[in-house]
PDB file of C-alpha atoms and ligand atoms in Angstrom:
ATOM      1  CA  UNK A   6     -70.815 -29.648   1.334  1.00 89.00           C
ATOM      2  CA  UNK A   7     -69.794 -26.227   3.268  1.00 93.00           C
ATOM      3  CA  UNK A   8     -67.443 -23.833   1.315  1.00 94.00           C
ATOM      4  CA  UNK A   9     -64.809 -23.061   3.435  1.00 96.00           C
ATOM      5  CA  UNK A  10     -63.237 -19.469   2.927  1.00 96.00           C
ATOM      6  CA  UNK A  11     -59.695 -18.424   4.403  1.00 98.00           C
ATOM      7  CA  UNK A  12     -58.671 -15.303   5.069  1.00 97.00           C
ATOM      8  CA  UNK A  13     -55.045 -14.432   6.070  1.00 98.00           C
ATOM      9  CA  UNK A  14     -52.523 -11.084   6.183  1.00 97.00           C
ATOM     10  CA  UNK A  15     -51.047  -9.641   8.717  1.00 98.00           C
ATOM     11  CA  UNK A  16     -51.806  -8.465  12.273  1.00 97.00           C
ATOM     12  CA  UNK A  17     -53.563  -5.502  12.130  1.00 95.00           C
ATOM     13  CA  UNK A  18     -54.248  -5.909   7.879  1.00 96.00           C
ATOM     14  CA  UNK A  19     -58.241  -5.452   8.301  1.00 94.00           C
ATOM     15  CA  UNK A  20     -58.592  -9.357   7.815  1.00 95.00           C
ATOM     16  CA  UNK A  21     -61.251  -9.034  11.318  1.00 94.00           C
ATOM     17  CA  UNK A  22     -63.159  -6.016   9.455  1.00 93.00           C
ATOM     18  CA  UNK A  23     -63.152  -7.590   6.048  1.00 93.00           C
ATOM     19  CA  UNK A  24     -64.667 -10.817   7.396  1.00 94.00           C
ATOM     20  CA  UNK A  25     -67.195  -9.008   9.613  1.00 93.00           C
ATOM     21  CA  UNK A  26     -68.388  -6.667   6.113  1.00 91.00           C
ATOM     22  CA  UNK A  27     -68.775 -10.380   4.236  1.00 90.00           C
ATOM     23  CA  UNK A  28     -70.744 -11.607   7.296  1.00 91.00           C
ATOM     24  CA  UNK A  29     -73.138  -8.496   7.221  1.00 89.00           C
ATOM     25  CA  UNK A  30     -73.674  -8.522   3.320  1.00 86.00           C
ATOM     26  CA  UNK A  31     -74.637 -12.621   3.690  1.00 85.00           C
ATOM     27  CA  UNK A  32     -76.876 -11.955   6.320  1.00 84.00           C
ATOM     28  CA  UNK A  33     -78.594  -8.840   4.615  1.00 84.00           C
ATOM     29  CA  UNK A  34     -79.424 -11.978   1.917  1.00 81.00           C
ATOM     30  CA  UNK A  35     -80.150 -14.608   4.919  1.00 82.00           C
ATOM     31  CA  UNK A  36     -77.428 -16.657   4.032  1.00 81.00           C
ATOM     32  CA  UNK A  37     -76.321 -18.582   6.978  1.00 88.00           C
ATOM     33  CA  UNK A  38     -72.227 -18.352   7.597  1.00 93.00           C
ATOM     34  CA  UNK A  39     -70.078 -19.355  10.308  1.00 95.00           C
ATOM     35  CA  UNK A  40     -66.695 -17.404  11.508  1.00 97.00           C
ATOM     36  CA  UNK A  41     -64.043 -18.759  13.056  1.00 98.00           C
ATOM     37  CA  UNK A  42     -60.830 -17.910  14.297  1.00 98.00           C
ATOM     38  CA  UNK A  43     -57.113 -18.548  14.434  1.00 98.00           C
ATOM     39  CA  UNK A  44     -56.965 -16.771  16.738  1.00 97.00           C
ATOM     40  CA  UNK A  45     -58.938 -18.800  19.705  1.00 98.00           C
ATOM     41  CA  UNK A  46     -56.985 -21.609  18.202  1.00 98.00           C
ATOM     42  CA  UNK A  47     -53.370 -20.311  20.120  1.00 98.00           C
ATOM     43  CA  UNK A  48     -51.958 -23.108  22.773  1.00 97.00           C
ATOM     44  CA  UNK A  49     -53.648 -23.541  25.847  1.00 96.00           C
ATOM     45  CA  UNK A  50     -50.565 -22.330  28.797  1.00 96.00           C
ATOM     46  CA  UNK A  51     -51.806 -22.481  31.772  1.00 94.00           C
ATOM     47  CA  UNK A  52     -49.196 -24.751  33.286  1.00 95.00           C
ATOM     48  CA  UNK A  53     -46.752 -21.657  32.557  1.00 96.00           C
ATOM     49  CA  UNK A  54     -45.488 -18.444  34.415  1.00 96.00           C
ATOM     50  CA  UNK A  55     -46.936 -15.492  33.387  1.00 95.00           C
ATOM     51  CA  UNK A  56     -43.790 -14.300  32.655  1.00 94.00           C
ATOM     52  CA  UNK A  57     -43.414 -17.345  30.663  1.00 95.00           C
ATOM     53  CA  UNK A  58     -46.098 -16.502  28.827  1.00 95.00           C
ATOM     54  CA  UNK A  59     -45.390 -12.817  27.987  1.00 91.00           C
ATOM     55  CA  UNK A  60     -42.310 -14.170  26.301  1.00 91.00           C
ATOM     56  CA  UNK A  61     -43.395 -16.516  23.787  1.00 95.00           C
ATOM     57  CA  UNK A  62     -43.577 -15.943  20.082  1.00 97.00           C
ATOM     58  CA  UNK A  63     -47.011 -15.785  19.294  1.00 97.00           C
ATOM     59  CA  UNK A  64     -46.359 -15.049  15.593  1.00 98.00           C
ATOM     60  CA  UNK A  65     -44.936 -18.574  14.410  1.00 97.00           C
ATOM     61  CA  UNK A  66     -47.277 -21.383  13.214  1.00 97.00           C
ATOM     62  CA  UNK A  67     -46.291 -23.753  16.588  1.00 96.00           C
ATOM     63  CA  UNK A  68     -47.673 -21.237  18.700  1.00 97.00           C
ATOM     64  CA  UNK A  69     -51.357 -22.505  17.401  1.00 98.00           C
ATOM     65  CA  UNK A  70     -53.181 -25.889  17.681  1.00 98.00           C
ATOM     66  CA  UNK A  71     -53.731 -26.310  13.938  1.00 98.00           C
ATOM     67  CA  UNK A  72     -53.904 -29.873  14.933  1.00 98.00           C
ATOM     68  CA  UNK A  73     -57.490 -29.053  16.524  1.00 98.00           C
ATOM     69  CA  UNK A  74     -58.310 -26.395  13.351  1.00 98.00           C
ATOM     70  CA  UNK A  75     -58.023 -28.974  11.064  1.00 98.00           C
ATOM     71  CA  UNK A  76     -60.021 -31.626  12.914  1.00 98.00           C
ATOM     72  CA  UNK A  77     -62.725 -29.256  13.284  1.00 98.00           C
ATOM     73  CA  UNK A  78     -63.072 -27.789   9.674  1.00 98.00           C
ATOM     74  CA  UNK A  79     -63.137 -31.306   9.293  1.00 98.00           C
ATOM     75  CA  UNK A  80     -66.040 -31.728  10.936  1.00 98.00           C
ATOM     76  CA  UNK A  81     -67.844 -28.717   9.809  1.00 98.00           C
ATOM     77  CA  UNK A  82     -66.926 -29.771   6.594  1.00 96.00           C
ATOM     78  CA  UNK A  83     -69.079 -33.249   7.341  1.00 97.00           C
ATOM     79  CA  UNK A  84     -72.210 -31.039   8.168  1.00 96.00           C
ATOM     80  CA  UNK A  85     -71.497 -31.560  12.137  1.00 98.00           C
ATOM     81  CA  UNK A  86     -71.244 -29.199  14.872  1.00 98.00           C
ATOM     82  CA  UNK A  87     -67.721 -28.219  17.014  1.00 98.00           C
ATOM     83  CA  UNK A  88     -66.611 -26.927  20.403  1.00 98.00           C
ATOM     84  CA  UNK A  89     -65.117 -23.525  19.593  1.00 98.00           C
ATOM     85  CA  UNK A  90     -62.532 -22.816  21.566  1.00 98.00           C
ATOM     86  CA  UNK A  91     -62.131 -19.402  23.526  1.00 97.00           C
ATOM     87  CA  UNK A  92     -58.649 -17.380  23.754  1.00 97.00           C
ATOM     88  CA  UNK A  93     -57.696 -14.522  26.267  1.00 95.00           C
ATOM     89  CA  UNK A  94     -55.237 -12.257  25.220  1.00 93.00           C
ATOM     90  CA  UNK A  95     -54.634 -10.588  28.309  1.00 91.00           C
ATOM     91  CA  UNK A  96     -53.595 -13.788  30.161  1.00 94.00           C
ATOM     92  CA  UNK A  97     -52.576 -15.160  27.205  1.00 95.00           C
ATOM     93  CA  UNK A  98     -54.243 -18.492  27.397  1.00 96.00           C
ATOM     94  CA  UNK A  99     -57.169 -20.376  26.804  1.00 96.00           C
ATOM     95  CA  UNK A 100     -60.623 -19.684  28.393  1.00 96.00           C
ATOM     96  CA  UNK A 101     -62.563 -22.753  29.902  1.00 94.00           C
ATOM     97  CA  UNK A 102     -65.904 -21.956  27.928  1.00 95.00           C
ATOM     98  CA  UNK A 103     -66.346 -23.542  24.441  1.00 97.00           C
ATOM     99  CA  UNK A 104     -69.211 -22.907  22.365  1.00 98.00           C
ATOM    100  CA  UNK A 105     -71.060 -25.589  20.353  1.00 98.00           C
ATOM    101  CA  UNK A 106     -70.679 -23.833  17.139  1.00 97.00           C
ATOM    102  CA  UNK A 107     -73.270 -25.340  14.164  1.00 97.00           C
ATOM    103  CA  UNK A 108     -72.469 -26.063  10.387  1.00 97.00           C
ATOM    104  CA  UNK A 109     -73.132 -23.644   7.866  1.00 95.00           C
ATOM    105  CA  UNK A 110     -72.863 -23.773   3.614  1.00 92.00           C
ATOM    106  CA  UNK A 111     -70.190 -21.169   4.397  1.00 93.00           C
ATOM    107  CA  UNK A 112     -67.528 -21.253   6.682  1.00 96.00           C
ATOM    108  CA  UNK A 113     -65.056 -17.739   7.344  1.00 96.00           C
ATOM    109  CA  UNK A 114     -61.608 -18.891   9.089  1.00 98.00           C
ATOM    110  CA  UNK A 115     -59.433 -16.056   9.468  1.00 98.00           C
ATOM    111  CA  UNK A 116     -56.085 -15.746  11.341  1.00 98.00           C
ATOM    112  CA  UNK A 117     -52.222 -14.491  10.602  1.00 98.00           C
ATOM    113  CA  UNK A 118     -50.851 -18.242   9.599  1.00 98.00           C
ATOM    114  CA  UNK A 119     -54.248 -19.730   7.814  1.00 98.00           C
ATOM    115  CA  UNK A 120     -52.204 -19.675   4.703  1.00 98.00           C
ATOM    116  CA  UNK A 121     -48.437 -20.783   5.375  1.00 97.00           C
ATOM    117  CA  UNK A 122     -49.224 -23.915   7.501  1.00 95.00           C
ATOM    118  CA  UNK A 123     -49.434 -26.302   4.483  1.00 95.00           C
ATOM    119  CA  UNK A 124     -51.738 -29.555   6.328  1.00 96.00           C
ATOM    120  CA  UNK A 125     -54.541 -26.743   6.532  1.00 98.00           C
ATOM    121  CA  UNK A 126     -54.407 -25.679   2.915  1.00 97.00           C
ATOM    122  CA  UNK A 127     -56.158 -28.457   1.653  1.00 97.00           C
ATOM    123  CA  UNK A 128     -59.483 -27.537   3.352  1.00 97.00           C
ATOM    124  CA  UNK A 129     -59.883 -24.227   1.801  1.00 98.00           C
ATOM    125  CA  UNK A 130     -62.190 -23.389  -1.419  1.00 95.00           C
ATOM    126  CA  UNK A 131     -61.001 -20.129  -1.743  1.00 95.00           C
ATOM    127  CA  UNK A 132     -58.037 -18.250  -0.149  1.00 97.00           C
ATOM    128  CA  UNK A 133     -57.808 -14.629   0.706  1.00 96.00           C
ATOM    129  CA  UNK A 134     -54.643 -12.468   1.268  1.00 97.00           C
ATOM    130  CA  UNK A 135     -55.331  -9.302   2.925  1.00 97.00           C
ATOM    131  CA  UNK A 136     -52.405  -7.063   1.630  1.00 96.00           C
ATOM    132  CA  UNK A 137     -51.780  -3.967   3.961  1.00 95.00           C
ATOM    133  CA  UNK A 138     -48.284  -2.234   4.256  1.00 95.00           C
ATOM    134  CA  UNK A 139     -46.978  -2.856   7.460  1.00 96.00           C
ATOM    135  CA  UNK A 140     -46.601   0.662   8.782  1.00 96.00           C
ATOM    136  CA  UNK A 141     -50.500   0.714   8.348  1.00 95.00           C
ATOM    137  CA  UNK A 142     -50.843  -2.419  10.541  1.00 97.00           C
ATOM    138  CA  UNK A 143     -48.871  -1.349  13.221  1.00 97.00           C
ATOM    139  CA  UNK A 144     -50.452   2.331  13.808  1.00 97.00           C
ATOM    140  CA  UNK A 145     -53.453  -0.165  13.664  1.00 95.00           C
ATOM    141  CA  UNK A 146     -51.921  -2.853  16.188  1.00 96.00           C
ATOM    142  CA  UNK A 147     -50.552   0.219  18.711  1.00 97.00           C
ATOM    143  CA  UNK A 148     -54.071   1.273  19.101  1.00 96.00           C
ATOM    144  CA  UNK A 149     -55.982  -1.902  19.246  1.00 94.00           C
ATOM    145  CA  UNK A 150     -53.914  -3.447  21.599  1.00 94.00           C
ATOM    146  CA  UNK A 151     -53.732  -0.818  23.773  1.00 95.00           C
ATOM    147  CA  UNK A 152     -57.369  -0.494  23.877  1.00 95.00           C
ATOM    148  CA  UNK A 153     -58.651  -4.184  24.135  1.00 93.00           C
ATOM    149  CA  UNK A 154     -55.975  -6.547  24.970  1.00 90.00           C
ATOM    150  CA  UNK A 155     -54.260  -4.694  27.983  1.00 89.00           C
ATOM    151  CA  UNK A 156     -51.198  -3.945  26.718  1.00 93.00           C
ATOM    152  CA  UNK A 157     -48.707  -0.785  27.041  1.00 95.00           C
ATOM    153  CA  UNK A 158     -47.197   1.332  24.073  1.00 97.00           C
ATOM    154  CA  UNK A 159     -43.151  -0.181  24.941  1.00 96.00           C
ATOM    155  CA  UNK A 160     -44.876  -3.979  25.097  1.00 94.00           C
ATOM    156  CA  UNK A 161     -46.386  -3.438  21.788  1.00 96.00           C
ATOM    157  CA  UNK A 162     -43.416  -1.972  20.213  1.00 96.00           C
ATOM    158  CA  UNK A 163     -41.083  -4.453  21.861  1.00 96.00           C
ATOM    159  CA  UNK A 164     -42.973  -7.549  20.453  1.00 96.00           C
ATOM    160  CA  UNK A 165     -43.310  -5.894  17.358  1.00 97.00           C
ATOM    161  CA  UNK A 166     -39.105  -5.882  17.067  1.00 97.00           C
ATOM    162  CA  UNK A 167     -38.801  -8.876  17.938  1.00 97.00           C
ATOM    163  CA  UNK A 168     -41.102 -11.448  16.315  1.00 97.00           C
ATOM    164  CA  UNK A 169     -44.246  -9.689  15.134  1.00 98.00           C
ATOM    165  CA  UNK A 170     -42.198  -7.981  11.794  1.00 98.00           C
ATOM    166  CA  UNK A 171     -39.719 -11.078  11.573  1.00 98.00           C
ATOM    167  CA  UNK A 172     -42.362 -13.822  11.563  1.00 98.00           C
ATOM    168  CA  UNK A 173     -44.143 -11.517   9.003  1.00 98.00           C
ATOM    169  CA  UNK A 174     -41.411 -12.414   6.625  1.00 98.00           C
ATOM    170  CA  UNK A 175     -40.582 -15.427   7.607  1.00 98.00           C
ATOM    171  CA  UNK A 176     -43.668 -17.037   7.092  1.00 98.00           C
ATOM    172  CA  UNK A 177     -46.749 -14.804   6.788  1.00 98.00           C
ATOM    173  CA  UNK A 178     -45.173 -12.449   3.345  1.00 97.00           C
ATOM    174  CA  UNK A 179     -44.599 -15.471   1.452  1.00 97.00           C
ATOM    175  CA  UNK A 180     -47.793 -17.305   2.415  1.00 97.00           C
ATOM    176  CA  UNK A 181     -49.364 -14.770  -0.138  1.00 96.00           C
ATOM    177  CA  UNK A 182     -48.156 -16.320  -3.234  1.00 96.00           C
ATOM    178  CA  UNK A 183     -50.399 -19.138  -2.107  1.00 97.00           C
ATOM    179  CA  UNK A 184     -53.696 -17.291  -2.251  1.00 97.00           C
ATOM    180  CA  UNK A 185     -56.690 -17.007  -5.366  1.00 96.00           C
ATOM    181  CA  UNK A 186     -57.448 -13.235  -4.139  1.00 94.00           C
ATOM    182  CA  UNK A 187     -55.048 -10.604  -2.748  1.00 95.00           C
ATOM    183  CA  UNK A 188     -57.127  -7.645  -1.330  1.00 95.00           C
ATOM    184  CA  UNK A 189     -55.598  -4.010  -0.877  1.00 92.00           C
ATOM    185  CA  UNK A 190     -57.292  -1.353   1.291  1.00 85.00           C
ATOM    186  CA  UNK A 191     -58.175  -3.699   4.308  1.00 84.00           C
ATOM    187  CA  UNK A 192     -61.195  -4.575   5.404  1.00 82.00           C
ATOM    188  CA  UNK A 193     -63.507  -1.289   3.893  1.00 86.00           C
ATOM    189  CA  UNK A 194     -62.848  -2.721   0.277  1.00 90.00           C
ATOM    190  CA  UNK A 195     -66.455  -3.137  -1.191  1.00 90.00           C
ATOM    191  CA  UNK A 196     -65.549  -3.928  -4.639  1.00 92.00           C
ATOM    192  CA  UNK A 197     -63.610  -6.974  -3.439  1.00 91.00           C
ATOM    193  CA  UNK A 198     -66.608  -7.564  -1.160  1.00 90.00           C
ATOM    194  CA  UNK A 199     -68.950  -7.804  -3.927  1.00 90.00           C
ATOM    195  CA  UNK A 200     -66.697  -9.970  -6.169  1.00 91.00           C
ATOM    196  CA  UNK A 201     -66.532 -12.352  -3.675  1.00 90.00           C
ATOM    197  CA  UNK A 202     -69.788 -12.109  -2.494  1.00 88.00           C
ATOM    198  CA  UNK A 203     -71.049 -13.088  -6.674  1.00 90.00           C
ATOM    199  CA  UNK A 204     -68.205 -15.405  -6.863  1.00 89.00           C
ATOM    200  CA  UNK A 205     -69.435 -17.408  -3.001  1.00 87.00           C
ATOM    201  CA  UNK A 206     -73.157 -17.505  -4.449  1.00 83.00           C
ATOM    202  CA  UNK A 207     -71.966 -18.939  -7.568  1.00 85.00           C
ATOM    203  CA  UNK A 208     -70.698 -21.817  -5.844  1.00 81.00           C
ATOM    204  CA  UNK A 209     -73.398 -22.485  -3.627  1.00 78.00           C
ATOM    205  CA  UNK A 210     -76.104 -22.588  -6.365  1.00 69.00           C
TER     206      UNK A 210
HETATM  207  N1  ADP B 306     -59.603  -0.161   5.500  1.00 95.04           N
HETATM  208  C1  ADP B 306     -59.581   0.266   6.764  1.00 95.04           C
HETATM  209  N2  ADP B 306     -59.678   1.578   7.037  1.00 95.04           N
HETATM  210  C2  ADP B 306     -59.640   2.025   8.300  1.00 95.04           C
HETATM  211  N3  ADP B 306     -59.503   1.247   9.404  1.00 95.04           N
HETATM  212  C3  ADP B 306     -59.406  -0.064   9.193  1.00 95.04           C
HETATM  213  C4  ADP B 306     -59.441  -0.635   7.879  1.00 95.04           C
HETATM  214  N4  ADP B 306     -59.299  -1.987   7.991  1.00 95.04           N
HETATM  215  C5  ADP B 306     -59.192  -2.215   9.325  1.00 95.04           C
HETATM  216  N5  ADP B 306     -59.259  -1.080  10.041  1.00 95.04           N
HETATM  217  C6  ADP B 306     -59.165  -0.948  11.519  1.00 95.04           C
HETATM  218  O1  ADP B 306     -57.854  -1.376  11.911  1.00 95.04           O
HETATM  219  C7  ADP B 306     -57.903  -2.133  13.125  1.00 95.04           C
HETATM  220  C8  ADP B 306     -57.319  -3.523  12.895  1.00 95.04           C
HETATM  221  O2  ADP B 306     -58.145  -4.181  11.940  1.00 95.04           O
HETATM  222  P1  ADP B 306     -58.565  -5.710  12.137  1.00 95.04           P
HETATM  223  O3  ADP B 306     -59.627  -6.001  11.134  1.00 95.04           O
HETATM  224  O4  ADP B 306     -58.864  -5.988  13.583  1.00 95.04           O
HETATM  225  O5  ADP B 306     -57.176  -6.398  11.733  1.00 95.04           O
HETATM  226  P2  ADP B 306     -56.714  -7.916  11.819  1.00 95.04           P
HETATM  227  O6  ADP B 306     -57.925  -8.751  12.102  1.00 95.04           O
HETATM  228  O7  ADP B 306     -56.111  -8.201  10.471  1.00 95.04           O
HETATM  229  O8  ADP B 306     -55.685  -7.958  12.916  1.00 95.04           O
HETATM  230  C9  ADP B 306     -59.371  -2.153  13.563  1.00 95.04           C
HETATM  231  O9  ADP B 306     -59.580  -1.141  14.503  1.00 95.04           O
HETATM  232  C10 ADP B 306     -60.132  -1.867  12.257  1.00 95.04           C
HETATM  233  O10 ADP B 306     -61.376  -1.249  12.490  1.00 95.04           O
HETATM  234  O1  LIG B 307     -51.473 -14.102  23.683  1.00 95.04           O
HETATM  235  C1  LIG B 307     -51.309 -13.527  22.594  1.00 95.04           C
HETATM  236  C2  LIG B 307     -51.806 -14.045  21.398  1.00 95.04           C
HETATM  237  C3  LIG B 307     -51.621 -13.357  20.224  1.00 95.04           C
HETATM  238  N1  LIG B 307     -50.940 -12.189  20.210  1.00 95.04           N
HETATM  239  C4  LIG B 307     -50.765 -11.465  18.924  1.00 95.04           C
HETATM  240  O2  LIG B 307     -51.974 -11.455  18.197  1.00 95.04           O
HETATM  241  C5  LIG B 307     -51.678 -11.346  16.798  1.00 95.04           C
HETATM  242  C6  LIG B 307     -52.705 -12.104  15.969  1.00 95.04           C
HETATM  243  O3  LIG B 307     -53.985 -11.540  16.136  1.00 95.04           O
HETATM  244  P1  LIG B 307     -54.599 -10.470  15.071  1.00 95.04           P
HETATM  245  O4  LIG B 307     -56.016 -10.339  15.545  1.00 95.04           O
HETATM  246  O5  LIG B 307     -54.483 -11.086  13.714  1.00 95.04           O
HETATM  247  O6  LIG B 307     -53.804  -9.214  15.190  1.00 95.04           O
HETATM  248  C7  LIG B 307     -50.298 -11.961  16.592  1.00 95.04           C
HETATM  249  O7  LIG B 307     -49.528 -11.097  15.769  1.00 95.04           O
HETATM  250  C8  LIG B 307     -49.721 -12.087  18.015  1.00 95.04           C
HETATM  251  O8  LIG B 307     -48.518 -11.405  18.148  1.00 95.04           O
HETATM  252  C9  LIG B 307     -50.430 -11.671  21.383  1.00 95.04           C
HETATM  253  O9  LIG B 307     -49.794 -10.593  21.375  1.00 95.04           O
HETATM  254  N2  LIG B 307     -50.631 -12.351  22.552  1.00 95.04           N
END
């Protein structure tokens, strides 16, 4: 049966970097993994405003179809293939495409709320906590979503005030007590890399 691996931490934590490093070292062995994300998982809003859509709090658990997440680990878990959704973050809904996304003996999810929405929690084998301070995430955040997801520096610092930091604590902070691994330095940590690495091939012997 696939091992299914969650990674969580804040926006902007390294959690996309970390998983792409574990993706390169399984492939340098052959190992076939899957990734997917939380991210594509946000609600479909195209029946609303953009305006609308600008507003809404994109950093609380609701604001995802975990419903759908769950149903397709699920199904990956059963050695079957999914539709993979696709999310734009620049019109902040979903994209038509899917992609038929394959089975794998390990499955990456990673995403801000993997690990405080409690109906996912029993799908994971092993639960990651990226740990970065938050002043670290958002230098990282102002940049990135400047750069790729169309946004200005006064949006960014704006959403940041007003739900990105409070959600944090509300529900992503304590969603670390729940994890088997908390990793500092972000995603260029190699020694946590290679622990998990050993520990992954362990279980799949
Ligand atoms: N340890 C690190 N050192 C330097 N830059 C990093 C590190 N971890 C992540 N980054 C960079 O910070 C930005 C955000 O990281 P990312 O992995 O996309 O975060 P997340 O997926 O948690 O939102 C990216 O540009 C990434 O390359
Ligand atoms: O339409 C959207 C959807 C999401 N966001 C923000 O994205 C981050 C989660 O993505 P990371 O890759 O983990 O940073 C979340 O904090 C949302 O605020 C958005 O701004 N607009």
């Amino acid at each position: 049966m696939p091992l299914i691996i969650a990674i969580a931490g804040a926006s902007g934590s390294g959690k996309s970097l970390f998983t792409e490093n574990l993706l390169k070292e399984f492939a340098q062995e052959g190992k076939s993994v899957q990734v997917l994300r939380e991210d594509h998982y946000y609600r479909a809003q195209d029946h609303l405003p953009m305006e609308e859509r600008e507003k809404n709090n994109y950093d609380h658990p609701r604001a995802f179809e975990h419903e759908l997440l769950l149903e397709h680990l699920e199904t990956l878990k059963r050695g079957e293939a999914i539709d993979y959704p696709s999310y734009c973050y620049k019109t902040h809904t979903r994209m038509k495409e899917t992609q038929r996304l394959e089975s794998a003996p390990v499955i990456i999810v990673e995403g801000i709320m993997l690990l405080a929405s409690p109906e996912l929690q029993p799908m994971y084998n092993v639960k990651i906590f990226v740990d970065t301070p938050l002043d670290i995430c958002l230098l990282r955040r102002i940049m990135r979503d400047i750069a790729e997801r169309g946004r200005t520096l006064e949006s960014v610092a704006k959403q940041y005030e007003e739900t990105v930091k409070p959600m944090y604590h509300q529900f992503i902070a304590p969603s670390r007590f729940t994890a088997d691994v908390i990793i500092t330095q972000g995603g260029e940590n190699h020694i946590a890399l290679d622990v998990l690495k050993s520990h992954i091939k362990q279980r799949l012997l």
